Coordinates of C-alpha atoms and ligand atoms in Angstrom, one line a residue:
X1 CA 21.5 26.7 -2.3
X2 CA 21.4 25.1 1.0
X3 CA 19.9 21.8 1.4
X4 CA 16.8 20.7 2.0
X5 CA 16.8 17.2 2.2
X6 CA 16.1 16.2 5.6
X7 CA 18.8 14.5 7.8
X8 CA 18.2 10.7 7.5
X9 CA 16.4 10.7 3.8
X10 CA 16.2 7.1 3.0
X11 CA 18.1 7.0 -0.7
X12 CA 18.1 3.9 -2.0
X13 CA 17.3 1.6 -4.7
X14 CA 14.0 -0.4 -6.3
X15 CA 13.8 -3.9 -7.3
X16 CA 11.2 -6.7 -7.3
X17 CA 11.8 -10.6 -6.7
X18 CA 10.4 -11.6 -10.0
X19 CA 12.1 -9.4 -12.6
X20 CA 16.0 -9.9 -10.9
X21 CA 16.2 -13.0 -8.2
X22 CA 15.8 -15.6 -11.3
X23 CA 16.0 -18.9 -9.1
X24 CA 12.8 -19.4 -10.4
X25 CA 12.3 -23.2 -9.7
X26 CA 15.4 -23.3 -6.6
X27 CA 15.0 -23.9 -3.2
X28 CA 11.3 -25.0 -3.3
X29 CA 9.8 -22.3 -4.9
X30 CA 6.4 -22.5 -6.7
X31 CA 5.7 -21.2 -9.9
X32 CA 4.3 -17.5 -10.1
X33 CA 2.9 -15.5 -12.9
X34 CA 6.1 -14.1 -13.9
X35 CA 7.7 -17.1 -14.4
X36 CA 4.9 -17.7 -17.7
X37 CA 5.2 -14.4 -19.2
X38 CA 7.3 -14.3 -22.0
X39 CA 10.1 -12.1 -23.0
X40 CA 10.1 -9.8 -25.7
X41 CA 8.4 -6.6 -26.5
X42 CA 5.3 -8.0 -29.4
X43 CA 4.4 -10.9 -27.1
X44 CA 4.7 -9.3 -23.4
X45 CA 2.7 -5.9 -24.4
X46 CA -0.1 -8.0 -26.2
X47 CA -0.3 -10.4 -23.8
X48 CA -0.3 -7.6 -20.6
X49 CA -3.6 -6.0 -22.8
X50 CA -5.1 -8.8 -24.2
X51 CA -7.9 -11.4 -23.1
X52 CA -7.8 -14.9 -22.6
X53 CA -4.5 -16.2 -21.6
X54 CA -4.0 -19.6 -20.5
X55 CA -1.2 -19.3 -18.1
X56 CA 0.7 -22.0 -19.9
X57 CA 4.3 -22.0 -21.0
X58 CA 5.6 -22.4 -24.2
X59 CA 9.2 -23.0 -25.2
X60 CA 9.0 -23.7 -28.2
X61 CA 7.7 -20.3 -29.0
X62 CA 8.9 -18.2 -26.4
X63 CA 12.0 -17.1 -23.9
X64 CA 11.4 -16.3 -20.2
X65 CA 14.1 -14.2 -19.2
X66 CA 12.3 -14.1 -15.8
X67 CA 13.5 -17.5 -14.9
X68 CA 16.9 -16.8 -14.5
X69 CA 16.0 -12.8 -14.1
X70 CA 19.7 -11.3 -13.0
X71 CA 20.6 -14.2 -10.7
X72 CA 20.2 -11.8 -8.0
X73 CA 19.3 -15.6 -6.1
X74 CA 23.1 -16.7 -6.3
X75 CA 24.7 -12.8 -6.5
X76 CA 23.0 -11.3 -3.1
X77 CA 26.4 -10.6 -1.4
X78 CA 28.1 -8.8 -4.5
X79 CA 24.5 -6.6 -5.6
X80 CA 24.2 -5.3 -1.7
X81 CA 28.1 -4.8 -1.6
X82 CA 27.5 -3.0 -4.5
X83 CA 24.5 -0.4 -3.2
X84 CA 26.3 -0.3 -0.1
X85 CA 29.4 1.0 -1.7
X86 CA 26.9 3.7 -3.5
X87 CA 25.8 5.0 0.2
X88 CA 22.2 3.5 -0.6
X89 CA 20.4 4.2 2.9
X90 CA 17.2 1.6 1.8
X91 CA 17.0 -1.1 -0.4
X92 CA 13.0 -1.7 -1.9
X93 CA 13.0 -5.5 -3.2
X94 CA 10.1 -7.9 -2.9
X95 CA 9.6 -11.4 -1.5
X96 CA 8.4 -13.5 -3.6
X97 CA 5.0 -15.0 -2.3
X98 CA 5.8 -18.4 -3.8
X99 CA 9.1 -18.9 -2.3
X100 CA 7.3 -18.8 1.0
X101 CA 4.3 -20.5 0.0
X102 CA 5.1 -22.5 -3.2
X103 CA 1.1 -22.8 -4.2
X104 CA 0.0 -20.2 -2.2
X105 CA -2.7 -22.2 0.0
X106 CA -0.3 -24.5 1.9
X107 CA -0.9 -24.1 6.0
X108 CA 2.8 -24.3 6.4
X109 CA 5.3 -21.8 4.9
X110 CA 8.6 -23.2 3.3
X111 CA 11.6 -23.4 5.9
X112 CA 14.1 -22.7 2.6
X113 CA 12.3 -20.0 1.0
X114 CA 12.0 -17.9 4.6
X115 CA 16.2 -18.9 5.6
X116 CA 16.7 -17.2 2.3
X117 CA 15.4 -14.1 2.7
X118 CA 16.8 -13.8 6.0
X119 CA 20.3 -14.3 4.4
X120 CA 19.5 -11.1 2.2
X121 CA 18.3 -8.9 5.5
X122 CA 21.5 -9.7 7.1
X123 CA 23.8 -9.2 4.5
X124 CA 21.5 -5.7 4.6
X125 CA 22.3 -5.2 7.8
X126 CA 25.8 -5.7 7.7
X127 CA 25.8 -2.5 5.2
X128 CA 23.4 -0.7 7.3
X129 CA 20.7 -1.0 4.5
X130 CA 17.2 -0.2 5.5
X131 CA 15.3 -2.9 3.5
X132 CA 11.9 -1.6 2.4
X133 CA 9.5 -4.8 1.5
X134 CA 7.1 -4.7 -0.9
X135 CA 5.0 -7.9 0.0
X136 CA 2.7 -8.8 -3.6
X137 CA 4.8 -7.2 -6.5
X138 CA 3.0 -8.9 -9.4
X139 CA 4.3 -12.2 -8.3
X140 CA 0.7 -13.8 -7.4
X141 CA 1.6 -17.8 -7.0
X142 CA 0.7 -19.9 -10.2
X143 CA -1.5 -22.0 -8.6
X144 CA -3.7 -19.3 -6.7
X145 CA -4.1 -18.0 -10.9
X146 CA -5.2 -20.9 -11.9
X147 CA -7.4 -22.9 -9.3
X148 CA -8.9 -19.7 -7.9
X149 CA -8.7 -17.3 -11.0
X150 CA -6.6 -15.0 -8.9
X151 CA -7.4 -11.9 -6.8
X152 CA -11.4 -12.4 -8.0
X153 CA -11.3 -15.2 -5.6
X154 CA -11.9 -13.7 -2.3
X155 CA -10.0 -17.0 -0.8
X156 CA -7.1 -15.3 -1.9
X157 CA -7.3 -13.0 1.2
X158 CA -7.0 -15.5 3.3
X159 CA -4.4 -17.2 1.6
X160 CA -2.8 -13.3 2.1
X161 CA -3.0 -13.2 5.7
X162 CA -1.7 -16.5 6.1
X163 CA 1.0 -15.2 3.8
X164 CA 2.2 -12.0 5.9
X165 CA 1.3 -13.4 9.2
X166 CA 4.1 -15.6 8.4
X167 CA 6.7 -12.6 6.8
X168 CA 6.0 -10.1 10.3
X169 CA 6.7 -12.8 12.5
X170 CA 9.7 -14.1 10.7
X171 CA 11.4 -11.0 10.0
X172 CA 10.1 -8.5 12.7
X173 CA 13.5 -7.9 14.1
X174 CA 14.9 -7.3 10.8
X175 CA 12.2 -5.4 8.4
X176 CA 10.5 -2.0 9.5
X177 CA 9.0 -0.9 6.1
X178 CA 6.6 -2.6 4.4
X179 CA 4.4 -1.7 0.9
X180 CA 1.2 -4.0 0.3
X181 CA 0.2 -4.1 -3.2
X182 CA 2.7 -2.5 -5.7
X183 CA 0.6 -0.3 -8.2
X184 CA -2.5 -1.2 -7.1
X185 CA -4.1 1.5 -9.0
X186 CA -2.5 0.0 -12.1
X187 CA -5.0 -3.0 -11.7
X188 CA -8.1 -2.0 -13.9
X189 CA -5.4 -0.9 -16.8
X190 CA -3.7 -4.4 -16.1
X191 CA -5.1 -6.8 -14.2
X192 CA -2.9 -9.9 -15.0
X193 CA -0.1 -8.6 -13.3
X194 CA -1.6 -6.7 -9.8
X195 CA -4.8 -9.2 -10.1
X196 CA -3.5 -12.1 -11.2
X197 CA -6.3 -13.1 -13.9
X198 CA -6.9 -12.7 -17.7
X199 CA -9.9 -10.8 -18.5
X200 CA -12.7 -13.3 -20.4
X201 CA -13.4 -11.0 -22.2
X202 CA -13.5 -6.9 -22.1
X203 CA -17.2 -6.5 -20.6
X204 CA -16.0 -8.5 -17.8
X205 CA -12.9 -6.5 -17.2
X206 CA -14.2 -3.8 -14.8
X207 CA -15.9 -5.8 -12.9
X208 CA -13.8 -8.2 -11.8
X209 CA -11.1 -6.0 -11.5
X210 CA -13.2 -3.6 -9.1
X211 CA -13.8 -7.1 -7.4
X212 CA -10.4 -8.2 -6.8
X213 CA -9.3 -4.9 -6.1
X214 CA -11.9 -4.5 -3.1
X215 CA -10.1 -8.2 -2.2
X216 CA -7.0 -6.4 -2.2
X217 CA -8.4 -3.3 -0.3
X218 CA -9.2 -5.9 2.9
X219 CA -6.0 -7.7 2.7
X220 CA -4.2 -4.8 2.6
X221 CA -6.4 -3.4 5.4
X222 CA -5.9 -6.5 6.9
X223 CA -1.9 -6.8 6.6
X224 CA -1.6 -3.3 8.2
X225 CA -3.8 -4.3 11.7
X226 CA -1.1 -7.6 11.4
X227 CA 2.3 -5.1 11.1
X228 CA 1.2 -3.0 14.0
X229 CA 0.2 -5.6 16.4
X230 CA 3.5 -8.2 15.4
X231 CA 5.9 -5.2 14.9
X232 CA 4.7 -2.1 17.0
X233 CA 7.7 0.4 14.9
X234 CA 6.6 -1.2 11.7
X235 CA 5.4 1.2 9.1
X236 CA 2.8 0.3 6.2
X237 CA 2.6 2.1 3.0
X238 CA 0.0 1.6 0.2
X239 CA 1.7 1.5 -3.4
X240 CA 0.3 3.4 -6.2
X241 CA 1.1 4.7 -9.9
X242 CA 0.8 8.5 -9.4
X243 CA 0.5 10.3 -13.5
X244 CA -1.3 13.6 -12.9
X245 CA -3.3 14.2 -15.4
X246 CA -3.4 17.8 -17.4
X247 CA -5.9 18.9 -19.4
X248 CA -4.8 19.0 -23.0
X249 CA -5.7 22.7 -22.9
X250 CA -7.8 25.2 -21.1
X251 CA -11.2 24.3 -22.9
X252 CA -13.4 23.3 -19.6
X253 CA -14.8 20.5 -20.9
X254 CA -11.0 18.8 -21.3
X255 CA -10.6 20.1 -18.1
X256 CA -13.5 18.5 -16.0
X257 CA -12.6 15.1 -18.3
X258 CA -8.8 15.5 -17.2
X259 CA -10.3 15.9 -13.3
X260 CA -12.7 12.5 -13.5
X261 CA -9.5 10.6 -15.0
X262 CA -7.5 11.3 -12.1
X263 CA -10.0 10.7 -10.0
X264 CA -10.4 7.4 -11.2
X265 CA -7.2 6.6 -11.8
X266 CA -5.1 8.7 -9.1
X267 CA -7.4 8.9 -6.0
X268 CA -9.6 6.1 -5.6
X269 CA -7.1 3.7 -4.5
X270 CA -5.4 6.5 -2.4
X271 CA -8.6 7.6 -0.6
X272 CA -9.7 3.7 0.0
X273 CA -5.9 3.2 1.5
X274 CA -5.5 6.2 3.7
X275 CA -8.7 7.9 4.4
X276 CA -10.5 4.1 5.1
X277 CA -13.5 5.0 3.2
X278 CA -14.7 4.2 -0.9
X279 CA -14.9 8.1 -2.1
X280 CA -18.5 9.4 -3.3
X281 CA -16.9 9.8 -6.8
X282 CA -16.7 5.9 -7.3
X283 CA -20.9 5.7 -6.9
X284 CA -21.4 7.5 -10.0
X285 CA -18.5 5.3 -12.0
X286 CA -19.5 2.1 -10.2
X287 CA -23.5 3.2 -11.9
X288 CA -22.5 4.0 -15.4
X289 CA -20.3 0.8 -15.8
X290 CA -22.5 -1.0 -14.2
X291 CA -20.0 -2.1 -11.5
X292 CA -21.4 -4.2 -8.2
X293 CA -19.6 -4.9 -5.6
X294 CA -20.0 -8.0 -3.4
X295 CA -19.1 -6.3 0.2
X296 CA -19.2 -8.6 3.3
X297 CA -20.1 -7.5 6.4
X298 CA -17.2 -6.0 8.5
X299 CA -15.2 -5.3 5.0
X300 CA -15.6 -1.7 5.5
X301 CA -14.9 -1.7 9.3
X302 CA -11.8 -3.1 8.5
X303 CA -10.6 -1.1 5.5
X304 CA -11.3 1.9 8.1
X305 CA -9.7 0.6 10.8
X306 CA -6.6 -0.5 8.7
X307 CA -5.3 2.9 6.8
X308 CA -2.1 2.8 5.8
X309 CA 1.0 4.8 7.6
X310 CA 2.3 6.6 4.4
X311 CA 1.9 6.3 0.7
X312 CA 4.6 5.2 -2.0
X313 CA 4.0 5.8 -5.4
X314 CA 5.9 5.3 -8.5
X315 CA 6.3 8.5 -11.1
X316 CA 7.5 7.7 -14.5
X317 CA 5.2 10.1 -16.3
X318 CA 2.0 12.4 -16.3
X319 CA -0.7 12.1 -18.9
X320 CA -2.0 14.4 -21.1
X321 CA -5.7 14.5 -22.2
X322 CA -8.9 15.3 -23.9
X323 CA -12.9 14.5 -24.0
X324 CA -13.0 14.0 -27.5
X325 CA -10.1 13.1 -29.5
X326 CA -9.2 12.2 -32.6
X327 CA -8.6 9.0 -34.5
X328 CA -5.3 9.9 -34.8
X329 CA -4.9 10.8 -31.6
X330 CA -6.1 8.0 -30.3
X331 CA -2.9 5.9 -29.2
X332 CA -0.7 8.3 -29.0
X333 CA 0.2 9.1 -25.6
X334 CA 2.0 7.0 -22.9
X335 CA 1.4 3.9 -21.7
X336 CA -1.2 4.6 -19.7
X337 CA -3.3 6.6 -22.4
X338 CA -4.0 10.1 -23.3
X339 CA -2.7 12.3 -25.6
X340 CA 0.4 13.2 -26.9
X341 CA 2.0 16.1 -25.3
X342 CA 3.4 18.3 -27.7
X343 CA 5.9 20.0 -24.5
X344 CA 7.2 16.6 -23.4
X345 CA 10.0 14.0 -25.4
X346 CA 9.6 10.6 -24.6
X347 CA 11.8 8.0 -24.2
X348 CA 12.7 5.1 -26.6
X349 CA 9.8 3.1 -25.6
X350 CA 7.9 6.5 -25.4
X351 CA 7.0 6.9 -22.2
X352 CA 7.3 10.9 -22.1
X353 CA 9.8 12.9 -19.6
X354 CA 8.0 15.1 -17.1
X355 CA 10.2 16.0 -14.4
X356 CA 7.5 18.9 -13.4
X357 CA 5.0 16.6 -13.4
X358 CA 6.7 15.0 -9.9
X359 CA 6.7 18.5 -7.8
X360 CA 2.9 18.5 -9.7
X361 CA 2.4 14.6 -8.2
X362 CA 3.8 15.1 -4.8
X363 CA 2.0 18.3 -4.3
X364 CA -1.3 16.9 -4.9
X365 CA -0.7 13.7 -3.1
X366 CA 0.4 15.7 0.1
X367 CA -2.4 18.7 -0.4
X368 CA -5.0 15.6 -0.2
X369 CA -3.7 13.3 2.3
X370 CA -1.1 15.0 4.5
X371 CA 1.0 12.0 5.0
X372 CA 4.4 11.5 4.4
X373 CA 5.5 10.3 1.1
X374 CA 7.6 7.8 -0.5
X375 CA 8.9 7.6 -4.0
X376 CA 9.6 4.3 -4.6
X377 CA 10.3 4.2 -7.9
X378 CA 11.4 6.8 -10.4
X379 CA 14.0 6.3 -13.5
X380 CA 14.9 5.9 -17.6
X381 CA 14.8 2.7 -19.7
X382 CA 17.1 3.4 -22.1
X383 CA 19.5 1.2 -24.4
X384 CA 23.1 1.3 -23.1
X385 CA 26.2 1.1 -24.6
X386 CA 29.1 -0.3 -23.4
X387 CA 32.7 1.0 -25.5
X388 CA 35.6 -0.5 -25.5
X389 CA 37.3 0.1 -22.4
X390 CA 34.3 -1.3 -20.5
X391 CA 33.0 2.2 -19.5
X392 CA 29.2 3.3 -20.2
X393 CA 28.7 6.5 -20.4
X394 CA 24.7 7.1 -19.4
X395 CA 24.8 10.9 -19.4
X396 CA 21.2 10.6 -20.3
X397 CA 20.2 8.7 -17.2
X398 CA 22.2 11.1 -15.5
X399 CA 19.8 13.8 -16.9
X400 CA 16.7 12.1 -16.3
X401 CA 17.3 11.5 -12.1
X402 CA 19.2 14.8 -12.1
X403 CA 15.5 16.8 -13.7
X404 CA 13.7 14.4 -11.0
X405 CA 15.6 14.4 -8.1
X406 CA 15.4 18.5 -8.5
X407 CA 11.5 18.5 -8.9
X408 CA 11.6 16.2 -5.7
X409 CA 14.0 18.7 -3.8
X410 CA 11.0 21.7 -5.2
X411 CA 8.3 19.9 -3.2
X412 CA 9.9 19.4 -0.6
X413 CA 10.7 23.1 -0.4
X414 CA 6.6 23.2 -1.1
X415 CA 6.1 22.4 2.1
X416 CA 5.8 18.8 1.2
X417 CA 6.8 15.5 3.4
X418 CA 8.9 13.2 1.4
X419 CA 10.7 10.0 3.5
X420 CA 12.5 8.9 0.3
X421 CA 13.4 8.0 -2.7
X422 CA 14.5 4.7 -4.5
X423 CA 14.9 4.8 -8.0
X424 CA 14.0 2.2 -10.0
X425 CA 16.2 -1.0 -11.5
X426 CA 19.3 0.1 -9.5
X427 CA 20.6 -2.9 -11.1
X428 CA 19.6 -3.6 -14.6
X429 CA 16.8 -6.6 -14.7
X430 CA 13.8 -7.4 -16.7
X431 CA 11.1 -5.0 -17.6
X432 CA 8.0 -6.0 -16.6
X433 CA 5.7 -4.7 -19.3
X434 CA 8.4 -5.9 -21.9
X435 CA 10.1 -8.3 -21.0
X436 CA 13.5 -7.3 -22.0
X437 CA 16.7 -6.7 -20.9
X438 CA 17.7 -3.9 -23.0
X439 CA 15.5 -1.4 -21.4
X440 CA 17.9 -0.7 -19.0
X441 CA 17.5 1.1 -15.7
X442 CA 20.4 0.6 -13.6
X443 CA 23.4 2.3 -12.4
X444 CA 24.8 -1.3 -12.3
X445 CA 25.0 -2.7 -15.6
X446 CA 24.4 -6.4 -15.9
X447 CA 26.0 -8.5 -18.7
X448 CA 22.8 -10.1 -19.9
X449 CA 20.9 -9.3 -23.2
X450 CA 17.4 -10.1 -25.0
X451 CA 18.3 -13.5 -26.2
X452 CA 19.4 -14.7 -22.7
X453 CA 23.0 -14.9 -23.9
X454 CA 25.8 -12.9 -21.6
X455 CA 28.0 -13.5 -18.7
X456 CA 25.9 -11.9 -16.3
X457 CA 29.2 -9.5 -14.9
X458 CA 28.0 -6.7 -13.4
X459 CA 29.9 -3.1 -14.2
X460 CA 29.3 0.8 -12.9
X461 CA 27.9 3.0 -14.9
X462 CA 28.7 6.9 -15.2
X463 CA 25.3 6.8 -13.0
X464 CA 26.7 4.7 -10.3
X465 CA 29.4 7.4 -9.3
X466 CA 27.2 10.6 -9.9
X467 CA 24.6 8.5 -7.3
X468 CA 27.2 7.9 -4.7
X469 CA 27.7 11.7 -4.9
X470 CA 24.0 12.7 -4.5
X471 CA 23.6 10.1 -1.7
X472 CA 27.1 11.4 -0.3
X473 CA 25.6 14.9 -0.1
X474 CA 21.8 14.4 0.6
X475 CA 21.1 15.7 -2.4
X476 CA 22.8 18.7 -2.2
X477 CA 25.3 17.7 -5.5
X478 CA 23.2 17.0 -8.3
Ligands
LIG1 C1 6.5 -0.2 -12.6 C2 6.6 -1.6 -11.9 O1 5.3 -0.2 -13.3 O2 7.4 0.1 -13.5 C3 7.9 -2.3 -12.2 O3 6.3 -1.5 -10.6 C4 8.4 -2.0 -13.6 O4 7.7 -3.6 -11.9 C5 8.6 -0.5 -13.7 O5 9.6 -2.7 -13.9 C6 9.2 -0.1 -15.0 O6 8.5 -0.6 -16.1 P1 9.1 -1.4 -17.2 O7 8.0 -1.9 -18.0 O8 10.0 -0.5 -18.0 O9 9.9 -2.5 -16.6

């Protein structure tokens, strides 16, 4: 077949500051939400879902592999060398807001925390990586939780601009992609990590997460007028978590319940990013859950006037679903609800595998919006082995980007606009919704296990070389 992957496809890598720089209290930084989650399936889960948290550490109870996260802080050099040596075109990473500003409502940004990340752009550059920034990746500074109760707090988008006023001017020469809000749709489901706050209680939960989210909506707005006027080439993406939604069969009630899910869950944030307007849909939502916004004047100038250049989106899985389900049903489909899909296997942490369902995502993101796309993350948590001779043998991994990377090259025959594709955890680091580091997604593995114990010697998977060749051919060698 010949290729279709167009000639300067950005392949590349995804990572975020918090969950692989580690560093967590070196050269100045502040504490961030991260650094008090704990590791560890039970407690991270629970906590992600549950009410009420204090935002206090606890030792004596708990690890936080987060602090030291990969040492990615002290190991720059070697991790680029590495992607460099797999042919990666972009690396996706995150700066970490309080390395820049430690509390998060200083007036002056930290000297340290900026010459750091321009050590990481130039080593980059010397591999002629394209970084791509994500700018808030669940990383909201400690302080900003605490005194202002997070993204609620519309302080916080001042705090914002300040934030990447600083970041465009610094690194204008050196950065030309930038995301705003990592899986900012992800915020209602989760809103300690995109919103930075711990529901009171579950009544309160929509509404402040609709409030913070609108916060977001005009920083983000806000952030793109910034890129454009401080770095005319820039480009600004939004950042979602695409899951199309099916119907769990043809029954149109199932079906019309499958459409107002993905509207909810799929498009709002899209259509507020891109199209500049809150959709019609949202009313009747906003109504029944008794949802009010507090808008300010010129809010909704601005979100119009500041759409976004592209949209990223991460694709791990689609969801199934139904109007009325079962007890037992209840609870059993991915992590982001549903039903179980009885044409789909999951993964260990069952999160089902649905390489369709990303020609099925890109088609109906490009169908609505008509601007390029960006898959910015994509990939398999999965336990690894390594045998004796040091070799791991991640055939399954293999599998997984080989399905994905096909139903990518699909949509692109579709007729749809893709600019790239960065699959997730490169480099093996923490997950975010478990805090472990045996859900591993890299091609690089990373001696470093659950219990914190390990030398922290990285290795190439199987992965690593099969990469290289897919990056070597555009795609054309799968
Ligand atoms: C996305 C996040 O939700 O999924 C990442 O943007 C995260 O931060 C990734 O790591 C994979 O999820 P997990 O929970 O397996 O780390």
């Amino acid at each position: 077949m010949s290729n279709v992957f167009p000639k300067g496809f950005l392949w590349g890598g995804a990572t975020a500051a918090n969950q692989f720089e580690g560093g967590f209290h070196e050269g100045g930084k502040g504490l961030n939400l991260a650094d008090v989650l704990p590791g560890g399936k039970e407690a991270r889960i629970k906590l992600l879902s549950d009410t009420g948290f204090d935002f206090e550490m606890d030792t004596t109870k708990y690890t936080y592999p987060n602090h030291e996260g990969i040492d990615f802080y002290h190991r720059y050099k070697e991790d680029i060398a590495l992607f460099a040596e797999m042919g990666f075109k972009t690396f996706r990473m995150s700066i970490a807001w309080s390395r820049i500003f430690p509390n998060g409502d200083e007036l002056e940004p930290s000297e340290e925390g900026l010459a750091f990340y321009d050590r990481v752009f130039d080593e980059l550059a010397k591999h002629n990586i394209e970084p791509l920034v994500t700018i808030a990746h669940y990383e909201t500074p400690l302080h900003l939780i605490k005194e202002y109760g997070g993204w609620r707090n519309r302080k916080l988008v001042e705090f914002f601009e300040r934030y990447v006023t600083v970041l465009f001017n610094r690194y204008k020469d050196k950065v030309k992609y930038w995301l705003t809000f990592n899986e900012i749709n992800g915020a209602t489901h989760m809103p300690l990590l995109g919103l930075g706050f711990s529901p009171e209680n579950e009544e309160t939960r929509l509404q402040d997460s609709f409030q913070g989210l609108h916060h977001q909506f005009v920083a983000s707005a806000k952030a793109v007028q910034l890129a454009h006027e401080i770095i005319p080439e820039s480009q600004v993406g939004c950042m979602l978590i695409y899951a199309p939604v099916y119907a769990f069969d043809s029954n149109p009630e199932n079906v019309t319940f499958a459409q107002e899910e993905a509207r909810i869950f799929n498009n709002f944030c899209g259509d507020v990013h891109v199209r500049g307007e809150y959709p019609s849909f949202i009313n009747r939502y906003f109504e029944e859950n008794e949802i009010k916004l507090d808008i300010q004047d010129g809010d909704l100038e601005l979100i119009k006037e500041g759409t976004v250049d592209f949209i990223s989106f991460s694709y791990y899985m689609s969801r199934t679903d139904k109007k009325n389900k079962t007890p037992e049903e209840i609870g059993q489909g991915n992590l982001i609800g549903g039903v179980k899909n009885p044409f789909l296997k999951a993964s260990d942490w069952g999160w089902e595998i649905d390489p369709e369902g990303l020609r099925i995502a890109l088609n109906e993101l490009y169908g609505r919006y008509q601007v390029p796309l960006f898959i910015v993350e994509n990939g398999l948590g999965a336990y690894d082995k390594v045998e004796e001779d040091g070799s791991i043998n991640d055939d399954y991994r293999i599998d997984y980007l080989r399905g994905h990377i096909s139903a990518m090259r699909e949509a692109i025959k579709d007729g749809v606009e893709v600019m790239g594709y960065t699959s997730w955890g490169c480099i093996d680091l923490v997950s975010a919704s478990s805090g472990e580091m045996s859900k591993r997604y890299g091609f690089i593995y990373v001696d470093k296990h659950d219990n914190g114990s390990g030398s922290l010697e990285r290795s190439r998977k199987k992965s690593f070389f099969w990469y290289q060749n897919v990056i070597a051919t555009n795609g054309e060698e799968l």
